[in-house]
Coordinates of C-alpha atoms and ligand atoms in Angstrom, one line a residue:
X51 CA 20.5 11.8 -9.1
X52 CA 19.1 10.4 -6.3
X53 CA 20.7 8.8 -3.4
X54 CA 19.4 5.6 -1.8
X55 CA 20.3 3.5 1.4
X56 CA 21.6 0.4 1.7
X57 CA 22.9 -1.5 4.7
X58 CA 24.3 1.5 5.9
X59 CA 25.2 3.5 3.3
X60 CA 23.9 6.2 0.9
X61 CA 24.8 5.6 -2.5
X62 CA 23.8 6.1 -5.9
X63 CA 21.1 4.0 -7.2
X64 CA 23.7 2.9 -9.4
X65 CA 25.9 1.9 -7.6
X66 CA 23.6 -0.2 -5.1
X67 CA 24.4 -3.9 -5.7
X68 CA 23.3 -7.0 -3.5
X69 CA 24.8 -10.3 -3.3
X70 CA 22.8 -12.9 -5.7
X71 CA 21.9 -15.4 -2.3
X72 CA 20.2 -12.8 -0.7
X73 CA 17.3 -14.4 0.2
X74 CA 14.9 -11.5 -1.4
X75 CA 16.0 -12.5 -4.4
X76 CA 16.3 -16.1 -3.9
X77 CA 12.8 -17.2 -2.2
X78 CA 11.3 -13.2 -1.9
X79 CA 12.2 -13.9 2.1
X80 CA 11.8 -10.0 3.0
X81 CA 9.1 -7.3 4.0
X82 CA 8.7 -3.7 2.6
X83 CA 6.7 -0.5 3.1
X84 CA 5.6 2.9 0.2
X85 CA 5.0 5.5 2.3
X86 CA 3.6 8.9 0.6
X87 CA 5.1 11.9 1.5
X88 CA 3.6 15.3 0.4
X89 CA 5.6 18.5 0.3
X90 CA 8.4 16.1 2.1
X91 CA 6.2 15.2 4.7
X92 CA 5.9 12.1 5.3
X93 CA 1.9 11.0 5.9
X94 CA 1.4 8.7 8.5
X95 CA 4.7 7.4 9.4
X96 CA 4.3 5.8 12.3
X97 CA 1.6 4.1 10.9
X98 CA 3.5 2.7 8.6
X99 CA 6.6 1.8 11.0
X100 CA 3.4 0.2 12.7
X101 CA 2.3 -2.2 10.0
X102 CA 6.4 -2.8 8.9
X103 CA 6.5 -4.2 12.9
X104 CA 3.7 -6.3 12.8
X105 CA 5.4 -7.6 9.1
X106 CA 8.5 -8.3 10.1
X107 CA 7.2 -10.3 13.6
X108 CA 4.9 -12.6 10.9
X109 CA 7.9 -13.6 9.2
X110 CA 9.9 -13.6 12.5
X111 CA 12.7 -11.4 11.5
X112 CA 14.1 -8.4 13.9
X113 CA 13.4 -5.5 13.2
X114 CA 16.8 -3.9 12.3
X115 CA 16.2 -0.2 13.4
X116 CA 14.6 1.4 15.8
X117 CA 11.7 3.8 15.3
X118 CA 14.0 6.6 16.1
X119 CA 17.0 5.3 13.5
X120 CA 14.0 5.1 11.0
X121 CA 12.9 8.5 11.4
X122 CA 16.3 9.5 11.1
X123 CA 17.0 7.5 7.8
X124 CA 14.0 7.7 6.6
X125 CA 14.2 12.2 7.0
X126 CA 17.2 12.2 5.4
X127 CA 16.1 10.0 2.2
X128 CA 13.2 12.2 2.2
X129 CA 15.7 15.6 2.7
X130 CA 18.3 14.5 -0.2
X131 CA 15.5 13.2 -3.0
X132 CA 14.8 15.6 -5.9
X133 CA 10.9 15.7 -5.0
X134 CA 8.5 17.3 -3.0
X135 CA 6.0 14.5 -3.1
X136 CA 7.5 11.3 -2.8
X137 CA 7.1 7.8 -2.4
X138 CA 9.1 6.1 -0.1
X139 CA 10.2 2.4 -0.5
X140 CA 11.6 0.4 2.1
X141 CA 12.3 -3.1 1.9
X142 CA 14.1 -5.6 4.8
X143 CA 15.1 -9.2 3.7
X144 CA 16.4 -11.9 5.7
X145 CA 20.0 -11.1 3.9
X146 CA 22.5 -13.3 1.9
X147 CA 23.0 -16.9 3.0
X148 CA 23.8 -20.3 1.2
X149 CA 20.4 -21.6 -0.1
X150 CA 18.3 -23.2 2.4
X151 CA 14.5 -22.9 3.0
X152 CA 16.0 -23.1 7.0
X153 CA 16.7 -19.8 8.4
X154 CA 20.3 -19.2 8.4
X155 CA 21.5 -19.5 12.2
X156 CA 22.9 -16.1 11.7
X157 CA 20.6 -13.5 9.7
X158 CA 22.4 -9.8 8.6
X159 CA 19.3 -8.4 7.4
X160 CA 19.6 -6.5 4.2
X161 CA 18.0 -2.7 4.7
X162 CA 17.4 -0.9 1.7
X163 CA 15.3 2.6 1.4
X164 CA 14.5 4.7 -1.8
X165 CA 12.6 7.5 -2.8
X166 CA 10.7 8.0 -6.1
X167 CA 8.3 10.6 -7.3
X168 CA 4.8 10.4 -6.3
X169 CA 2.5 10.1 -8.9
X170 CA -1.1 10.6 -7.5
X171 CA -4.4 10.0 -9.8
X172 CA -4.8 12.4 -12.6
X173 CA -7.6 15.1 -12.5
X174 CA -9.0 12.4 -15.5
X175 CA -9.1 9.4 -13.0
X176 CA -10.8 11.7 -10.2
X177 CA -13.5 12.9 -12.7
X178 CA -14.2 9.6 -14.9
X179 CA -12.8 6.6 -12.5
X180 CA -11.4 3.8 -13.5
X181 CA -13.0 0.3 -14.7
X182 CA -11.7 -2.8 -12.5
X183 CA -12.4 -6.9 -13.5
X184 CA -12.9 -9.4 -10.4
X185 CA -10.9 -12.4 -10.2
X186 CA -10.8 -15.6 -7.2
X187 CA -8.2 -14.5 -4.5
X188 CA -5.7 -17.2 -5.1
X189 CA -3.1 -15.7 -2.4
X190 CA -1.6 -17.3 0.7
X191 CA -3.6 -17.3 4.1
X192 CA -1.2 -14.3 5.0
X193 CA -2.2 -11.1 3.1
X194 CA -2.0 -9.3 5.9
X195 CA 1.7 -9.1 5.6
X196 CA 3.6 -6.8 3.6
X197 CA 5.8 -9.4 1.8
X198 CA 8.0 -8.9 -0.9
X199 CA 6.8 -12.1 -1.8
X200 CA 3.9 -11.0 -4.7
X201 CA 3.8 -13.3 -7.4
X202 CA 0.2 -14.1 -6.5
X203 CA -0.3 -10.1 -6.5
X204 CA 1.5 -9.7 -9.9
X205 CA -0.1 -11.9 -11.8
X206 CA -3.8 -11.0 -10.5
X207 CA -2.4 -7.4 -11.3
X208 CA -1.7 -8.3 -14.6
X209 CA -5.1 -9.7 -15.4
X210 CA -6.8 -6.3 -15.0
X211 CA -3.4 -5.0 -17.4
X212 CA -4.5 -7.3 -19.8
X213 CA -8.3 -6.3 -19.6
X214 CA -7.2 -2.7 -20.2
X215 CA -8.2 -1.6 -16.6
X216 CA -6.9 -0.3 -13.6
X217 CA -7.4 -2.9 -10.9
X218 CA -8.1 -6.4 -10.1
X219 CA -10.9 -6.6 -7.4
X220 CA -10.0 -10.1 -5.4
X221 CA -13.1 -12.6 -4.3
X222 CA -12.5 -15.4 -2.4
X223 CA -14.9 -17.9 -1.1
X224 CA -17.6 -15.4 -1.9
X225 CA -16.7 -12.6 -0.6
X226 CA -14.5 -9.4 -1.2
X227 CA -11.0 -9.0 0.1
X228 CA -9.3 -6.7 -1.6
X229 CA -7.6 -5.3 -4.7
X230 CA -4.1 -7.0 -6.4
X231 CA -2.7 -3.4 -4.9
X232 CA -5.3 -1.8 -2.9
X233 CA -8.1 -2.2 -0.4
X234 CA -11.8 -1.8 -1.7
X235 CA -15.1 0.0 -0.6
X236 CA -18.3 0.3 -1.9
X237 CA -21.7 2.7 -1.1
X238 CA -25.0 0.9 -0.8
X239 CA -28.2 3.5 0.2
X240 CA -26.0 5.9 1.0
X241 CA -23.7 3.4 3.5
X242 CA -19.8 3.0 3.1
X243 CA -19.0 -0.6 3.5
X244 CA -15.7 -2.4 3.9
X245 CA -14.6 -5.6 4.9
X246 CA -12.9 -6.1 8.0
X247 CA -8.9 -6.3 8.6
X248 CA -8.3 -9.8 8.7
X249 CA -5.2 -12.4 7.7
X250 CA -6.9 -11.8 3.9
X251 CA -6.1 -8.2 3.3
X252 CA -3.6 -6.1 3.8
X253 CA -4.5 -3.3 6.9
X254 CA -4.2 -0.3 4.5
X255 CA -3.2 3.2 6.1
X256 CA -5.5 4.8 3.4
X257 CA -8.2 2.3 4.4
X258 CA -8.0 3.7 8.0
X259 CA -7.8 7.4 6.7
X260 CA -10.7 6.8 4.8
X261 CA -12.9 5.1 7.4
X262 CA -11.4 8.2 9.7
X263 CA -12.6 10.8 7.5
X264 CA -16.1 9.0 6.5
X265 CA -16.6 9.3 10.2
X266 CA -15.6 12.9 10.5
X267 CA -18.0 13.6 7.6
X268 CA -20.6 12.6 9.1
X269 CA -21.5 9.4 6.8
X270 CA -23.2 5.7 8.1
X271 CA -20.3 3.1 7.7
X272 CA -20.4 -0.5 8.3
X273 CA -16.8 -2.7 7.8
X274 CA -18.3 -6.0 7.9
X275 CA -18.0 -8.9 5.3
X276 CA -19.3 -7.8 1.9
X277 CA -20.5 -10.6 -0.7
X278 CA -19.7 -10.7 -4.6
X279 CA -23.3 -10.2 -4.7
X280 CA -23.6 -6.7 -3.1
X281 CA -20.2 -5.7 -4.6
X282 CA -22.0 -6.3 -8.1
X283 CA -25.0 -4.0 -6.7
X284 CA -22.8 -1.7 -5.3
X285 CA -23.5 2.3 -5.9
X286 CA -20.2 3.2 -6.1
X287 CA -17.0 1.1 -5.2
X288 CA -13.4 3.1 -4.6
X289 CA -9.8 1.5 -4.2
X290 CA -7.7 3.5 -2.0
X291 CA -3.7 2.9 -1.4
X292 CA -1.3 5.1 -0.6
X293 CA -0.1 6.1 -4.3
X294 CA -3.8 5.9 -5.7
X295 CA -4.8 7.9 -2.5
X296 CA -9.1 7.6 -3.6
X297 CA -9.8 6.5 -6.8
X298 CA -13.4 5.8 -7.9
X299 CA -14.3 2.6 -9.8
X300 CA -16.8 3.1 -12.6
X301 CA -16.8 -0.3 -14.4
X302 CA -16.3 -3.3 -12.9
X303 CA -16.4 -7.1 -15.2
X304 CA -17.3 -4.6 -17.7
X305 CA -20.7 -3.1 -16.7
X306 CA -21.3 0.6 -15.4
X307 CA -20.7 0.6 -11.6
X308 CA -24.2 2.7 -10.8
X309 CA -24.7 5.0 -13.2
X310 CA -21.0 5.0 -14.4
X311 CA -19.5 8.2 -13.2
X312 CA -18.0 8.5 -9.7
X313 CA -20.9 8.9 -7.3
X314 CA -21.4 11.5 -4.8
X315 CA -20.1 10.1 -1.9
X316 CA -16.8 9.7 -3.9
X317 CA -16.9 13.3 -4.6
X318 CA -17.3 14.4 -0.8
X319 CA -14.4 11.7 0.3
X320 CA -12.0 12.9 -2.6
X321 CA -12.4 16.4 -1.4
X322 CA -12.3 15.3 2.5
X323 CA -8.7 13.4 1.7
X324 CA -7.5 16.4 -0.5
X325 CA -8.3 18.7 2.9
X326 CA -6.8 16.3 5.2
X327 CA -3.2 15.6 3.2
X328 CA -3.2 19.4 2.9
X329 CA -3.3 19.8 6.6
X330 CA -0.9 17.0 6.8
X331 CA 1.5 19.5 4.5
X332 CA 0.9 22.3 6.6
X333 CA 2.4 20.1 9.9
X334 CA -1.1 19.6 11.6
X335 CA -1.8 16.6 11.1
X336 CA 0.8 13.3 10.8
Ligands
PMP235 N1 -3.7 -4.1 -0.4 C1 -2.6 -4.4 -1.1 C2 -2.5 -5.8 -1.6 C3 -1.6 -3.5 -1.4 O1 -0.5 -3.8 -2.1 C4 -1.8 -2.2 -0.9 C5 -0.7 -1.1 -1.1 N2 -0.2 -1.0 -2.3 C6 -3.0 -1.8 -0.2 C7 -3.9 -2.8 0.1 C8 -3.2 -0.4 0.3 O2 -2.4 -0.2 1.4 P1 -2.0 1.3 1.8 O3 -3.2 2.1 1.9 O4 -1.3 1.2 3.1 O5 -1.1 1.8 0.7

């Protein structure tokens, strides 16, 4: 059985219980984190303590730990978990106070960190893709946050479970942000294009490793805006997160995303990823 933390402790999962006014469970007031770890490495860490910063100082809350106490708890999650791959879940709240939209004067943030097994994309996914649906980006002006507040992301989520697909690709004001749980790209001519890190996506680690790795292949890349149009005439459009790693979209609304297998391009970036986590395993990389 695995252990988990929680405001200080390492418990059974069972046995972890929060009070009812905490406020992640009263108004989703809280910030969290999944961060893959292959082999028990964890990829990209810091990264990831990054993006939890820049998170917690948008909803102005302290950050509890330092980067050194996280490597520390985070290790020995990582260390005491049944798995070699894992993903890590981290989740900081603004902690238990009588309701009131108002801060409480005095915050004691709630801290709680859990490992699960990874589950990357099946060798069916990598060779056949996945088929996606579009719908308008409804969301708050603040995707760019990791909040545990995701209605908007669960129910755009569920659209795509309801269409029988894998994703749901987010368009707003004519143009593409993201996916319900993933950043997008698409290949025009031969071109990887993705839009640019803004307040109306979420910076993705795997959409950095990806633009990383494009570059180190060699390949043209543009991140600029991308229209509904072009995503529609795309060549080949991927979603990449940190559980779905590179994942090839083959249908999109329906119709064949080019010529409805996962294109060339895919193929080289799925390899380049596999090459580069591996590294990661064998302590070269981070
Ligand atoms: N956008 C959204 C809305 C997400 O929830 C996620 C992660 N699940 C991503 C993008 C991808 O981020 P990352 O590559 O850091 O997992």
């Amino acid at each position: 059985m695995s252990i988990v933390y929680l405001n200080g402790e390492f418990l059974p999962i069972e046995e972890a219980r929060i009070p009812v006014l905490d406020r992640g469970f009263i108004f989703g007031d809280g910030v969290y984190e999944v961060i893959p770890v292959y082999d028990r490495r964890p990829f990209r860490l810091h990264h990831h303590l990054d993006r939890l910063r820049h998170s917690l100082d948008g909803i102005r809350l302290a950050n509890p730990l330092s980067t050194a106490e996280w490597e520390t708890l985070i290790g020995r999650i990582v260390a005491e978990a049944e798995w070699e791959d894992q993903g890590v879940y981290l989740q900081i709240t603004r902690g238990p106070a009588p309701r009131d939209h108002a801060f409480p004067k005095t915050v004691t943030p709630t801290v709680f960190v859990m490992a699960t097994a990874l589950t990357t994309p099946s060798a069916e996914i990598v060779t056949h893709g996945v088929a996606a649906i579009t719908a308008a980006d409804n969301r708050w002006l603040h995707c760019d946050l990791k909040t545990t507040s995701l209605l908007a992301n669960v129910l755009l989520r569920q659209l795509s479970v309801d269409a029988g697909c894998a994703e749901t690709i987010l368009i707003r004001d004519g143009c593409l942000s993201e996916g319900s749980a993933s950043n997008i790209f698409m290949v025009k001519d031969g071109v990887v294009l993705a839009p640019p890190k803004s307040n109306l996506m979420l910076p993705g680690i795997t959409y950095d490793v990806v633009l990383e790795l494009a570059s180190s292949e060699g390949l043209a890349s543009a991140v600029r805006p991308i229209t509904d149009a072009e995503l529609r005439a795309a060549d080949e459009i991927w979603l990449t997160s940190s559980t779905k790693e590179i994942t090839a979209v083959t249908t999109l609304d329906g119709k064949p995303v080019g010529n409805g297998q996962p294109g060339p391009i895919f193929k080289r970036m799925h390899a380049a990823y596999q090459t580069y986590k591996h590294q990661v395993m064998r302590g070269k990389n981070d």
